CSV table of C-alpha atoms and ligand atoms in Angstrom, one decimal:
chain,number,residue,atom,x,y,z
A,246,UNK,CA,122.0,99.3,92.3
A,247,UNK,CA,119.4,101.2,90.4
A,248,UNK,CA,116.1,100.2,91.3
A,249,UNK,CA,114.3,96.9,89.6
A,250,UNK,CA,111.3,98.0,87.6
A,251,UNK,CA,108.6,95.9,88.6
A,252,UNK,CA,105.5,95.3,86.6
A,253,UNK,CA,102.4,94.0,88.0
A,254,UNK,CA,99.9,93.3,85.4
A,255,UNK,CA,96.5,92.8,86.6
A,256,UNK,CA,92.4,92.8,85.4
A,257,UNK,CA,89.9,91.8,87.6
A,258,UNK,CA,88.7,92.0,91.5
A,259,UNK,CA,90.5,88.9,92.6
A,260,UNK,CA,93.6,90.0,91.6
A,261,UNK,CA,93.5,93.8,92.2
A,262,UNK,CA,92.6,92.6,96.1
A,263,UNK,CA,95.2,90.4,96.1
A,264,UNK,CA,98.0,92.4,94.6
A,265,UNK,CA,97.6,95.6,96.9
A,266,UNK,CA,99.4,94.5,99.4
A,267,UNK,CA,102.9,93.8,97.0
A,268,UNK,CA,102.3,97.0,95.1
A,269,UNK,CA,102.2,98.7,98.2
A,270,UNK,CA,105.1,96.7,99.4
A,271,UNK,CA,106.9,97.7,96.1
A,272,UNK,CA,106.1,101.5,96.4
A,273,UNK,CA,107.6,101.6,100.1
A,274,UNK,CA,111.0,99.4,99.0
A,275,UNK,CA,114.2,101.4,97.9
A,276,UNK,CA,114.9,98.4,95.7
A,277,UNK,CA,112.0,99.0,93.1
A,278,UNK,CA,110.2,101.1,91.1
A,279,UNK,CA,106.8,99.8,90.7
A,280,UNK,CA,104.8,100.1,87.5
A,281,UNK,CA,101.0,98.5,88.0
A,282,UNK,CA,99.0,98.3,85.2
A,283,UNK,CA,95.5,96.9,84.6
A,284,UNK,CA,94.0,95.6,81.7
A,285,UNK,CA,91.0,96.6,82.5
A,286,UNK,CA,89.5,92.7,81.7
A,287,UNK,CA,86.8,94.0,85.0
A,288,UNK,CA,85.9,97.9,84.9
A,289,UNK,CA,83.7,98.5,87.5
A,290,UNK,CA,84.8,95.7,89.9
A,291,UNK,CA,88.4,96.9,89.3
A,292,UNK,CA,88.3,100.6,89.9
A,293,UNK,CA,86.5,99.8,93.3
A,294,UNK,CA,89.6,98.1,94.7
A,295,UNK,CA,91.8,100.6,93.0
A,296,UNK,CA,90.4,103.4,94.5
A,297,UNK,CA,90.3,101.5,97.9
A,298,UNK,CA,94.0,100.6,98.1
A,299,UNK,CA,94.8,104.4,96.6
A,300,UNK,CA,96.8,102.3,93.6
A,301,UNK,CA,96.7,104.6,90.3
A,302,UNK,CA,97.6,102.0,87.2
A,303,UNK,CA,100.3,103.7,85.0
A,304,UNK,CA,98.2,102.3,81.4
A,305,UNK,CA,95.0,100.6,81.6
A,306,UNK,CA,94.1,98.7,78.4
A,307,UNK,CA,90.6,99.3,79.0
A,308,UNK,CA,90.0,95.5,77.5
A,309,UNK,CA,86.4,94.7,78.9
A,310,UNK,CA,83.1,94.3,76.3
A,311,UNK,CA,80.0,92.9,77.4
A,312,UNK,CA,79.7,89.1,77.5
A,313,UNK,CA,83.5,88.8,76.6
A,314,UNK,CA,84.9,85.6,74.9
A,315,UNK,CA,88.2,84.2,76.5
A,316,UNK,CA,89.8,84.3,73.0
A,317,UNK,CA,88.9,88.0,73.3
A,318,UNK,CA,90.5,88.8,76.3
A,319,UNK,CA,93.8,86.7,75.6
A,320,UNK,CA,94.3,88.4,72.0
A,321,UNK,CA,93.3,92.0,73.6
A,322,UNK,CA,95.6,91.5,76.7
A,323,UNK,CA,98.9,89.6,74.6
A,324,UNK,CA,98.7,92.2,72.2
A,325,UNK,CA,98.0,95.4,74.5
A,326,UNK,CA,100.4,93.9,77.1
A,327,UNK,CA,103.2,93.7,74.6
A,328,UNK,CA,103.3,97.4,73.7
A,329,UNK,CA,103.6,98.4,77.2
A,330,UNK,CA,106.2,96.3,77.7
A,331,UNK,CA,108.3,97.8,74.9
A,332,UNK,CA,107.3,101.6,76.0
A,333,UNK,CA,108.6,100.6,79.9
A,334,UNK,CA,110.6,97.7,79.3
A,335,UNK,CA,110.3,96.5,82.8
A,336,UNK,CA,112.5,94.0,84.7
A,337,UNK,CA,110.1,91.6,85.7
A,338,UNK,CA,106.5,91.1,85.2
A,339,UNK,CA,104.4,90.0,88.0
A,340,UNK,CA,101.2,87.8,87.4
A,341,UNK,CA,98.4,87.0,90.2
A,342,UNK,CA,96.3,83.4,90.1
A,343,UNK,CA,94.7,81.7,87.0
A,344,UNK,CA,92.3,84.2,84.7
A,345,UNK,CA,92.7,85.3,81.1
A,346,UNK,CA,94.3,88.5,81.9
A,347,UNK,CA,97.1,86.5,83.6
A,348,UNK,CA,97.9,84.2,81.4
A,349,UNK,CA,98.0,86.5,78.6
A,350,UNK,CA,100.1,88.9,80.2
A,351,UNK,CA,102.5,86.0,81.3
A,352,UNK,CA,102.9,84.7,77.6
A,353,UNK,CA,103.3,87.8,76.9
A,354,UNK,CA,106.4,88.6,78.9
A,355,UNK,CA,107.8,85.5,78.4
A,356,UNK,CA,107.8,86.4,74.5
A,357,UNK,CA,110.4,89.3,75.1
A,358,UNK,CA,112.0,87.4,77.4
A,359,UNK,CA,111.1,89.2,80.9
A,360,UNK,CA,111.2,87.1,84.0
A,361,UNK,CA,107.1,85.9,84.6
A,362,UNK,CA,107.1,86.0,88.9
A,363,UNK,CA,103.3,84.1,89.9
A,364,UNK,CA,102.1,85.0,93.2
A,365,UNK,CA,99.2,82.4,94.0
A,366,UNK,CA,101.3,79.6,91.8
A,367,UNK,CA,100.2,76.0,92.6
A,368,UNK,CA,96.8,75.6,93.1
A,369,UNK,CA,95.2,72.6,91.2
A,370,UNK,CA,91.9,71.3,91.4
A,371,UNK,CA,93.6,68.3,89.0
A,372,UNK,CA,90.6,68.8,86.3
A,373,UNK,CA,91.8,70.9,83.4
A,374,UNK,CA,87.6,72.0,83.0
A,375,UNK,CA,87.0,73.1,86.4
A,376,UNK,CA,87.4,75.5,87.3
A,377,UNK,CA,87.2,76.5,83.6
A,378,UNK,CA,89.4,78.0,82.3
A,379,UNK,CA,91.2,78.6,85.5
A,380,UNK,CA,92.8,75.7,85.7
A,381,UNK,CA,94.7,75.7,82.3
A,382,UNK,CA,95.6,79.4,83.1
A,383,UNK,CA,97.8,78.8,85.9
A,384,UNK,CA,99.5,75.4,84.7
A,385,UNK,CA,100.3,77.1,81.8
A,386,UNK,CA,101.7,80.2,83.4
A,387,UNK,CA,103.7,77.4,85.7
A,388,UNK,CA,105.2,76.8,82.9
A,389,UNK,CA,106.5,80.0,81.7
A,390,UNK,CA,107.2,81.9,85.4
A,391,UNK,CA,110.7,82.2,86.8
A,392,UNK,CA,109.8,82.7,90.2
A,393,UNK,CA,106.7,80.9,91.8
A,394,UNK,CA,105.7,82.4,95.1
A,395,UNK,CA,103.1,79.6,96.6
A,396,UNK,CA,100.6,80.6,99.1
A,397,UNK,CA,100.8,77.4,101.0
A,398,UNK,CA,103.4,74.3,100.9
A,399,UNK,CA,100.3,72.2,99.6
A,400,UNK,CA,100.5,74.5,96.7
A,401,UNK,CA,104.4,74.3,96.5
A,402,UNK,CA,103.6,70.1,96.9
A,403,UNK,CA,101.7,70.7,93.3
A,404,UNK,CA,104.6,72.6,91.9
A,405,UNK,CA,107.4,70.1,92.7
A,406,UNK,CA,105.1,67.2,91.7
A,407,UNK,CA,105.3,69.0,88.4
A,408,UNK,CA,108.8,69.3,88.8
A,409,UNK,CA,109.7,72.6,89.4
A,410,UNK,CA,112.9,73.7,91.0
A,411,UNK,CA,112.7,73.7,94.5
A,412,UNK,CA,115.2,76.9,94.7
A,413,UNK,CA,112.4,78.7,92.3
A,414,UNK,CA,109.5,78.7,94.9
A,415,UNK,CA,108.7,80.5,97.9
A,416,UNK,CA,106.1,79.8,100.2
A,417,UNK,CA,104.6,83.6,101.2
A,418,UNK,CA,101.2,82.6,102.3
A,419,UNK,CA,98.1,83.9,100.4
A,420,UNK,CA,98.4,87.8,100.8
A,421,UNK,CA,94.4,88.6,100.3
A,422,UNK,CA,94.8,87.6,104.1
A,423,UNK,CA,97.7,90.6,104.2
A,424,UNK,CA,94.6,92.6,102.6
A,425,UNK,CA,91.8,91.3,105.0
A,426,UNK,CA,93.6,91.9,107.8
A,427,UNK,CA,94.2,95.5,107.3
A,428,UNK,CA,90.7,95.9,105.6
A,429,UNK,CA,88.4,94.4,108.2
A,430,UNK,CA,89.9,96.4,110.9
A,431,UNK,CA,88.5,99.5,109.4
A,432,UNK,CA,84.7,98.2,109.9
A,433,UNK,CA,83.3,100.7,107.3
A,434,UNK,CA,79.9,102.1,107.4
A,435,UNK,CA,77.6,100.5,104.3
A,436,UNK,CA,77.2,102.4,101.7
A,437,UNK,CA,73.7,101.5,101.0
A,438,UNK,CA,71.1,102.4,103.2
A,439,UNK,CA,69.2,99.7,102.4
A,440,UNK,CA,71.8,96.7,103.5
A,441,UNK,CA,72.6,99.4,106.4
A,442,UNK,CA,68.7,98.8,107.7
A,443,UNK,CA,68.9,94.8,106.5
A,444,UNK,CA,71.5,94.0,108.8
A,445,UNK,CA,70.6,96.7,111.7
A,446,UNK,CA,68.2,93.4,113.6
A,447,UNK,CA,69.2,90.2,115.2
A,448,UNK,CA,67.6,88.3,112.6
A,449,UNK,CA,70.8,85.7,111.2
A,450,UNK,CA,72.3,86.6,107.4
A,451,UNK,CA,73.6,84.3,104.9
A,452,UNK,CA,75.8,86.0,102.3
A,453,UNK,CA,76.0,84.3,98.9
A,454,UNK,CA,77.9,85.0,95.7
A,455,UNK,CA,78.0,83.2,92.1
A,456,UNK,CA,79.8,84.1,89.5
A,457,UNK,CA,82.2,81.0,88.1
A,458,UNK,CA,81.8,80.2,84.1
A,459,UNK,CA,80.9,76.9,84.9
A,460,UNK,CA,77.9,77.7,87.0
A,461,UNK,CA,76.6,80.1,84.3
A,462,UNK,CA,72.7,79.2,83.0
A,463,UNK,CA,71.3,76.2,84.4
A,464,UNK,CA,73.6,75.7,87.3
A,465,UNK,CA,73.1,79.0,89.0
A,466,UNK,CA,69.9,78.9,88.5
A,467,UNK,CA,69.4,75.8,90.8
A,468,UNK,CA,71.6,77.6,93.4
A,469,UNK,CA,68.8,80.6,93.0
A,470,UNK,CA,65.9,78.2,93.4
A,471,UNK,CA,67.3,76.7,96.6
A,472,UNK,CA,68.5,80.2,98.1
A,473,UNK,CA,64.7,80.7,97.1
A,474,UNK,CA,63.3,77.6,99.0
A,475,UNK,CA,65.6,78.4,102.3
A,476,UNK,CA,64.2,82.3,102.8
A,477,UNK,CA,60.8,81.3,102.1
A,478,UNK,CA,61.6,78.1,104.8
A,479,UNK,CA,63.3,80.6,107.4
A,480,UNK,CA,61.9,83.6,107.1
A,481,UNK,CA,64.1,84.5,110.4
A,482,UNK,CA,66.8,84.2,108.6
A,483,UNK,CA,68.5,87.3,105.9
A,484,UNK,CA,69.9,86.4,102.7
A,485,UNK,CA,71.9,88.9,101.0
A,486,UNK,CA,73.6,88.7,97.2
A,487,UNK,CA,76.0,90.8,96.1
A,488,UNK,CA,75.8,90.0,92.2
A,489,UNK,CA,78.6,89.7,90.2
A,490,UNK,CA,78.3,92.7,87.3
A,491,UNK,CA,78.1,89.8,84.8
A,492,UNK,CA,74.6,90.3,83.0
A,493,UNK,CA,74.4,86.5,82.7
A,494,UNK,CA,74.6,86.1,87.1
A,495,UNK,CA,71.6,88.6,86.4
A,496,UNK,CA,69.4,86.5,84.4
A,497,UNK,CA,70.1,83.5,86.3
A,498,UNK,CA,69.9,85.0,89.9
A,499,UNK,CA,67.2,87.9,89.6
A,500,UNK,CA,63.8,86.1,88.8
A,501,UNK,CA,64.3,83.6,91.8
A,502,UNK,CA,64.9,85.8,94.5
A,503,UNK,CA,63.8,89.7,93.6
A,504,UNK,CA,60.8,89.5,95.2
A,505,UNK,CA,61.8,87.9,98.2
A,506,UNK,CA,61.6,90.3,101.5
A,507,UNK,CA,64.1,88.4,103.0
A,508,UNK,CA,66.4,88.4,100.0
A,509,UNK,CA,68.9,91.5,98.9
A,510,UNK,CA,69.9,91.4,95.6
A,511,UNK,CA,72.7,94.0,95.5
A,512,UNK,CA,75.2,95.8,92.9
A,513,UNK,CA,79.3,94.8,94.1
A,514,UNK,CA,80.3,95.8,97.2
A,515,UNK,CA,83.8,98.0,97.9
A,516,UNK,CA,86.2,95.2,99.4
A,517,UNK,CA,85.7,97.1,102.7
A,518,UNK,CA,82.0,96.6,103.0
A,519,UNK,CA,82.3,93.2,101.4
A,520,UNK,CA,84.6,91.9,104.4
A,521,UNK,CA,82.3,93.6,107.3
A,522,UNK,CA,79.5,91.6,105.6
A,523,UNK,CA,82.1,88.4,105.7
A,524,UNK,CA,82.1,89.7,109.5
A,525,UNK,CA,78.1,90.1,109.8
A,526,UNK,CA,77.6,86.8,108.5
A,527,UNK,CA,76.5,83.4,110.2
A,528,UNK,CA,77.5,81.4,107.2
A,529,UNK,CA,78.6,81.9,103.4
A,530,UNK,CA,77.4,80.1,100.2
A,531,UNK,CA,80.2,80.8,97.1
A,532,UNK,CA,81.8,79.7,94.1
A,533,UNK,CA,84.3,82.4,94.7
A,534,UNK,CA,87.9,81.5,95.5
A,535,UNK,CA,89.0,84.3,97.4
A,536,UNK,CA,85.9,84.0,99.5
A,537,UNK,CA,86.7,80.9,100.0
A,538,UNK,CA,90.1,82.1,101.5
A,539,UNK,CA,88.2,85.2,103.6
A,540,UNK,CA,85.3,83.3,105.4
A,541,UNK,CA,87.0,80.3,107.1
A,542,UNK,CA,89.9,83.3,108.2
A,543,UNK,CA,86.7,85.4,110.5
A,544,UNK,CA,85.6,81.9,111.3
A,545,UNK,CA,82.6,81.6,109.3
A,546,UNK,CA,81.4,78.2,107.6
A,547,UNK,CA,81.6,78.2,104.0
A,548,UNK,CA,79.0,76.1,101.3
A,549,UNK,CA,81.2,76.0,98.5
A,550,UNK,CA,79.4,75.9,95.3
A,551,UNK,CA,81.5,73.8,93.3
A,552,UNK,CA,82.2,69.9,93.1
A,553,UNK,CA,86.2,70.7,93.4
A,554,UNK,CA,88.7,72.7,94.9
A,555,UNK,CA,91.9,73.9,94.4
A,556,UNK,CA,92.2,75.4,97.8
A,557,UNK,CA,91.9,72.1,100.0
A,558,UNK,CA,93.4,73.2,103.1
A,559,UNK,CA,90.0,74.7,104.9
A,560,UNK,CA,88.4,71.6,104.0
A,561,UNK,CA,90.7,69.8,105.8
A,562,UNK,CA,90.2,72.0,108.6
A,563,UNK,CA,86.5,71.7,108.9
A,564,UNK,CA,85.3,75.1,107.9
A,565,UNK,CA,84.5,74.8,104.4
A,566,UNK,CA,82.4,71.7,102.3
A,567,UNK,CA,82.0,71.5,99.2
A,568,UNK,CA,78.6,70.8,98.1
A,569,UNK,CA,78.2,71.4,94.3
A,570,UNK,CA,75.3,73.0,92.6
A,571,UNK,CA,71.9,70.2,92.9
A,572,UNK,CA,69.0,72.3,94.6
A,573,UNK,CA,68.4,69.8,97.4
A,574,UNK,CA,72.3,69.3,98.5
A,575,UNK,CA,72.3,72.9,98.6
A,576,UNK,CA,69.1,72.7,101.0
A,577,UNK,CA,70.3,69.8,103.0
A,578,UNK,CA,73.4,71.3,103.7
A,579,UNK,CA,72.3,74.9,104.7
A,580,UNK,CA,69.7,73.4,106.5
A,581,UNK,CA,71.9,71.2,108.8
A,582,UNK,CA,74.0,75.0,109.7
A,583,UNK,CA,70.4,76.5,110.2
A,584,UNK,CA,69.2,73.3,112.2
A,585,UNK,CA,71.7,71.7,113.7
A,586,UNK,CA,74.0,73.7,116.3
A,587,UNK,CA,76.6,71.2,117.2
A,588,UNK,CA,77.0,71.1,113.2
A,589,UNK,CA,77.3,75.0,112.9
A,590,UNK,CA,79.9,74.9,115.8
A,591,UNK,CA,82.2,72.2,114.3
A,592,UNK,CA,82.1,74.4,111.6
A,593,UNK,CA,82.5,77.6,112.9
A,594,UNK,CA,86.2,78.0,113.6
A,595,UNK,CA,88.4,80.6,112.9
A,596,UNK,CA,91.4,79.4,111.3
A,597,UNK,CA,94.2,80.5,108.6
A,598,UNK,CA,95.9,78.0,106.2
A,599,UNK,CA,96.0,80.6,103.5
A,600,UNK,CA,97.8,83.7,105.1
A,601,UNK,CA,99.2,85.4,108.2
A,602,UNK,CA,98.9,89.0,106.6
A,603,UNK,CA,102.8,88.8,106.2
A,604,UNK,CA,102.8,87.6,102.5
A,605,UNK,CA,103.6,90.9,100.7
A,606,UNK,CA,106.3,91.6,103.4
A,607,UNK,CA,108.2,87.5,101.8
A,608,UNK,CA,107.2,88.6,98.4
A,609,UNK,CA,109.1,91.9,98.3
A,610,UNK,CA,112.1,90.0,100.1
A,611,UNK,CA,112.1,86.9,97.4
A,612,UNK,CA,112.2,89.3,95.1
A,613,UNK,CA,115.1,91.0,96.2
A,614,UNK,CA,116.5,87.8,96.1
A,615,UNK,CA,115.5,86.9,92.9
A,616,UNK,CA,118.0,90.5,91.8
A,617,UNK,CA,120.5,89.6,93.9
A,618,UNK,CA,120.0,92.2,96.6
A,619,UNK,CA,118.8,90.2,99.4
A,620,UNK,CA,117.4,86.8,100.7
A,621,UNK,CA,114.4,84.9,101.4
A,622,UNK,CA,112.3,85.0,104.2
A,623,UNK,CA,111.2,82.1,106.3
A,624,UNK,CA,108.4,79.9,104.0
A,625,UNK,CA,104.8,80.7,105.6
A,626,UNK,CA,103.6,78.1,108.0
A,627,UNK,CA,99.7,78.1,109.4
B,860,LIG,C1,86.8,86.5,85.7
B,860,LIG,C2,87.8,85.4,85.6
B,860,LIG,C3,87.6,84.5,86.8
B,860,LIG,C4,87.6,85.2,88.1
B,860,LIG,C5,86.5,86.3,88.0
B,860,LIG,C6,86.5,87.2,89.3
B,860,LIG,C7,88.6,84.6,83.4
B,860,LIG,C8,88.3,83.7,82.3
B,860,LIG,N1,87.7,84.7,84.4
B,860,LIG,O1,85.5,85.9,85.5
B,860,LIG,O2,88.7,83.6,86.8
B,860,LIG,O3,87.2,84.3,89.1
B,860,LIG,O4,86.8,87.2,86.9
B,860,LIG,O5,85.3,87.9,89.4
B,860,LIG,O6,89.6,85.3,83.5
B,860,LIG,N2,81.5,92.8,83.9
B,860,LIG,C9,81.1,94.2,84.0
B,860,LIG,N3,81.8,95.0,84.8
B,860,LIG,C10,82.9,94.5,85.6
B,860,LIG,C11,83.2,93.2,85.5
B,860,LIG,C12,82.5,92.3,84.7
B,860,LIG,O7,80.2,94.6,83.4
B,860,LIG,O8,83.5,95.3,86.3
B,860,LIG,C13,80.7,91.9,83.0
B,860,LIG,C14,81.0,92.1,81.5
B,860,LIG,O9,79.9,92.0,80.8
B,860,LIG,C15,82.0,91.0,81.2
B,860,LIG,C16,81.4,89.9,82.1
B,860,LIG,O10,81.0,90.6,83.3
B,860,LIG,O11,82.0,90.6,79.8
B,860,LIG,C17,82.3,88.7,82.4
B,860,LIG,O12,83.6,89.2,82.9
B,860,LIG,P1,84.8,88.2,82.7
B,860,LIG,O13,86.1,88.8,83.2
B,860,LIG,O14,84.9,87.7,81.3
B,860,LIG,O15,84.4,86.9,83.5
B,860,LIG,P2,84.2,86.7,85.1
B,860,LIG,O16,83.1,85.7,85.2
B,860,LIG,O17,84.2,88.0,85.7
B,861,LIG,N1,84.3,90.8,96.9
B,861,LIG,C1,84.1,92.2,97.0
B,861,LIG,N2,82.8,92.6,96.8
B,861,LIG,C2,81.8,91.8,96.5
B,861,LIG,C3,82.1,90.4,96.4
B,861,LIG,C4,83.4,89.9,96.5
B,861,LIG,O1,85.0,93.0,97.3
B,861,LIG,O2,80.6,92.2,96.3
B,861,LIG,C5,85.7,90.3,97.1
B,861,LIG,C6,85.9,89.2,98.0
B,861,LIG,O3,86.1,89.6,99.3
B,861,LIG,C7,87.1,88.5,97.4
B,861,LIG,C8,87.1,88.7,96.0
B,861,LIG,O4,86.2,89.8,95.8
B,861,LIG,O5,88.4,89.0,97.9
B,861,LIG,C9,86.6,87.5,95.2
B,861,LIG,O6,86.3,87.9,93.9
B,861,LIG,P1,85.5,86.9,93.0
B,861,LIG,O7,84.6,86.1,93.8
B,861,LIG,O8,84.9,87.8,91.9
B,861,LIG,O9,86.6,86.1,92.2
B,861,LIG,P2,87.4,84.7,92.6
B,861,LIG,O10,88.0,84.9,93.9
B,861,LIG,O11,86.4,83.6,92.5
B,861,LIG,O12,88.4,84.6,91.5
């Protein structure tokens, strides 16, 4: 058999972390040819992980304006996506998670009638506005994919309950841990010497990040004011930011904390340096998913910044809460991981319900069974 031509369409951070490993996977299997291409829906944010993982996109659609509308993005991506399909007429399209870039690319394919495969398929928070517009992205790419490769079975759970085939899903684990795993390892020096010198004492560090839609403006600003209130409470303790390159994090997070000493307000960091500061950390507060998925993996506790989740299984295991956006639940909660150690330790456990590094290794086998040319591996269990 000639090779399969597979086509992995991505756009932003998330999903160029999360589909290195399978690319990689692709490039090394006999079976495929692989053909990423980005939309280019991040540009900054995107080329970092690209030039991490060594991945060179065969188009990019260069897509990304300042303060971008979703209708924007969709119309820019269905229509850009659509012409490389025709020029490379691939066998299967592959789609990561729930942003604009992936449902539009999805649609897309489905309109000329290539097989959608979703990697991350099943996760629901079970309100279509939060996250927003995340969680209409990936029901309707459900409904439209072919093959559905599930991190977890709580995720396959939300597909059958939708009635999807059983036969059609795979359970491969989440493979950011596949990326984690071979990215922490490496321990990279810090780029910046001044996050180099923040981190060089004893003193504790909290790393936060904001960045979801639904946080924008008033929201994010209450998380600022209480990140605010807890340096200026602990001055032992280190707070650092990596801002999202979104100019409206900017506005909400820079005139709360910029003039702490305690506080580092910093530009992205390359995935590398992102999960040594995971690593550094004592805990995380996020809105991120994929943090989300990280943190609880190197055992750190995790104040999730949202009042749902689609990723429910490190609840259930103790290392993440969810705690929502008020300025005093943010403060009460933080301060019980500060304050209280038997709290911090109940917390503190390593554990991994979303991956064990081998989900690129199930993907590139369902595929092959997907063509024909192989079978399944056995689903991920934690
Ligand atoms: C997008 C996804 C979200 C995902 C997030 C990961 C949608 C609707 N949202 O949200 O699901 O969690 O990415 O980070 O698909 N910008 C830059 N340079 C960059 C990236 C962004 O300048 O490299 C700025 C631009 O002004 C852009 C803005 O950030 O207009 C927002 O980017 P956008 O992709 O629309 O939204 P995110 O909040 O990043
Ligand atoms: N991340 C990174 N550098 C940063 C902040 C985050 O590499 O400065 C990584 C993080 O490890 C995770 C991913 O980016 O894998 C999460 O991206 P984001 O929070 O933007 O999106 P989400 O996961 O919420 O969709």
């Amino acid at each position: 058999m000639s090779p399969k031509r597979i086509m992995t369409i991505y756009g932003t951070r998330p999903e160029a972390i999360k589909v290195a490993p399978i690319i990689k996977a692709l490039e090394e299997s006999d079976s495929f040819e692989s053909l990423p291409v980005v939309t280019g829906q991040h540009k900054e944010m995107l080329a970092q992980v690209n030039n991490l993982f060594g991945i060179e996109p065969v188009r990019d659609l260069e897509v990304m304006t300042a303060n971008q509308t979703l209708n924007g993005i969709v119309a820019k991506v269905v229509q850009g996506v659509d012409g490389i399909l025709e020029e490379f007429k691939p066998d299967a399209v592959i789609v990561q998670g729930d942003t604009s870039t992936v449902m539009g690319a999805a649609v897309a394919a489905f309109n000329r009638e290539i097989p959608v495969i979703h990697l991350e398929a099943g996760l629901r928070s079970g309100d279509i506005n939060s996250p927003f517009p995340e969680e209409a992205n990936r029901k309707l790419t459900t409904q439209i994919t072919k093959l559905h490769l599930a991190p977890t079975a709580e995720s396959k759970g939300n597909l059958l309950r939708e009635n999807v085939a059983e036969e059609d899903i795979v359970v491969t684990g989440n493979s950011v841990i596949d990326a984690l795993f071979t990215t922490v390892e490496k321990q990279v020096a810090f780029s910046d010497p001044k996050l180099e010198s923040f981190l060089s004492t004893d003193q504790p560090v909290v790393l936060v990040t904001t960045h979801r839609r639904e946080n924008l403006g008033e929201k994010m600003v209450s998380i600022s004011r209480a990140i605010r209130h807890l340096a200026l409470e602990h001055p032992e303790y280190r707070f650092v930011f990596p801002m999202h390159k979104n100019p409206k994090v900017r506005s909400a997070v820079l005139p709360q904390l910029e003039d702490l000493e305690n506080v580092l307000t910093i530009e992205p960091l390359d995935y590398g340096e992102f999960t040594r500061l995971i690593g550094a950390s004592r805990f995380v507060l996020t809105d991120s998913g994929g943090v989300q998925e990280e943190a609880p993996s190197l055992g750190k506790p995790v104040l999730v910044l949202r009042e749902n989740t689609e990723r429910p299984e490190a609840v259930t295991a103790g290392t993440v809460r969810l705690i929502g956006t008020d300025f005093d639940r943010i403060v009460e909660e933080a301060t019980a991981l500060i304050d209280d150690e038997e709290h911090f330790a109940s917390m503190a456990n390593a554990v991994n319900p979303y991956g064990d590094g081998q989900a690129a290794e199930r993907t590139a086998a369902a595929l092959k069974e997907f063509f024909g040319v192989g079978s399944r591996l056995t689903d991920f269990r934690p």
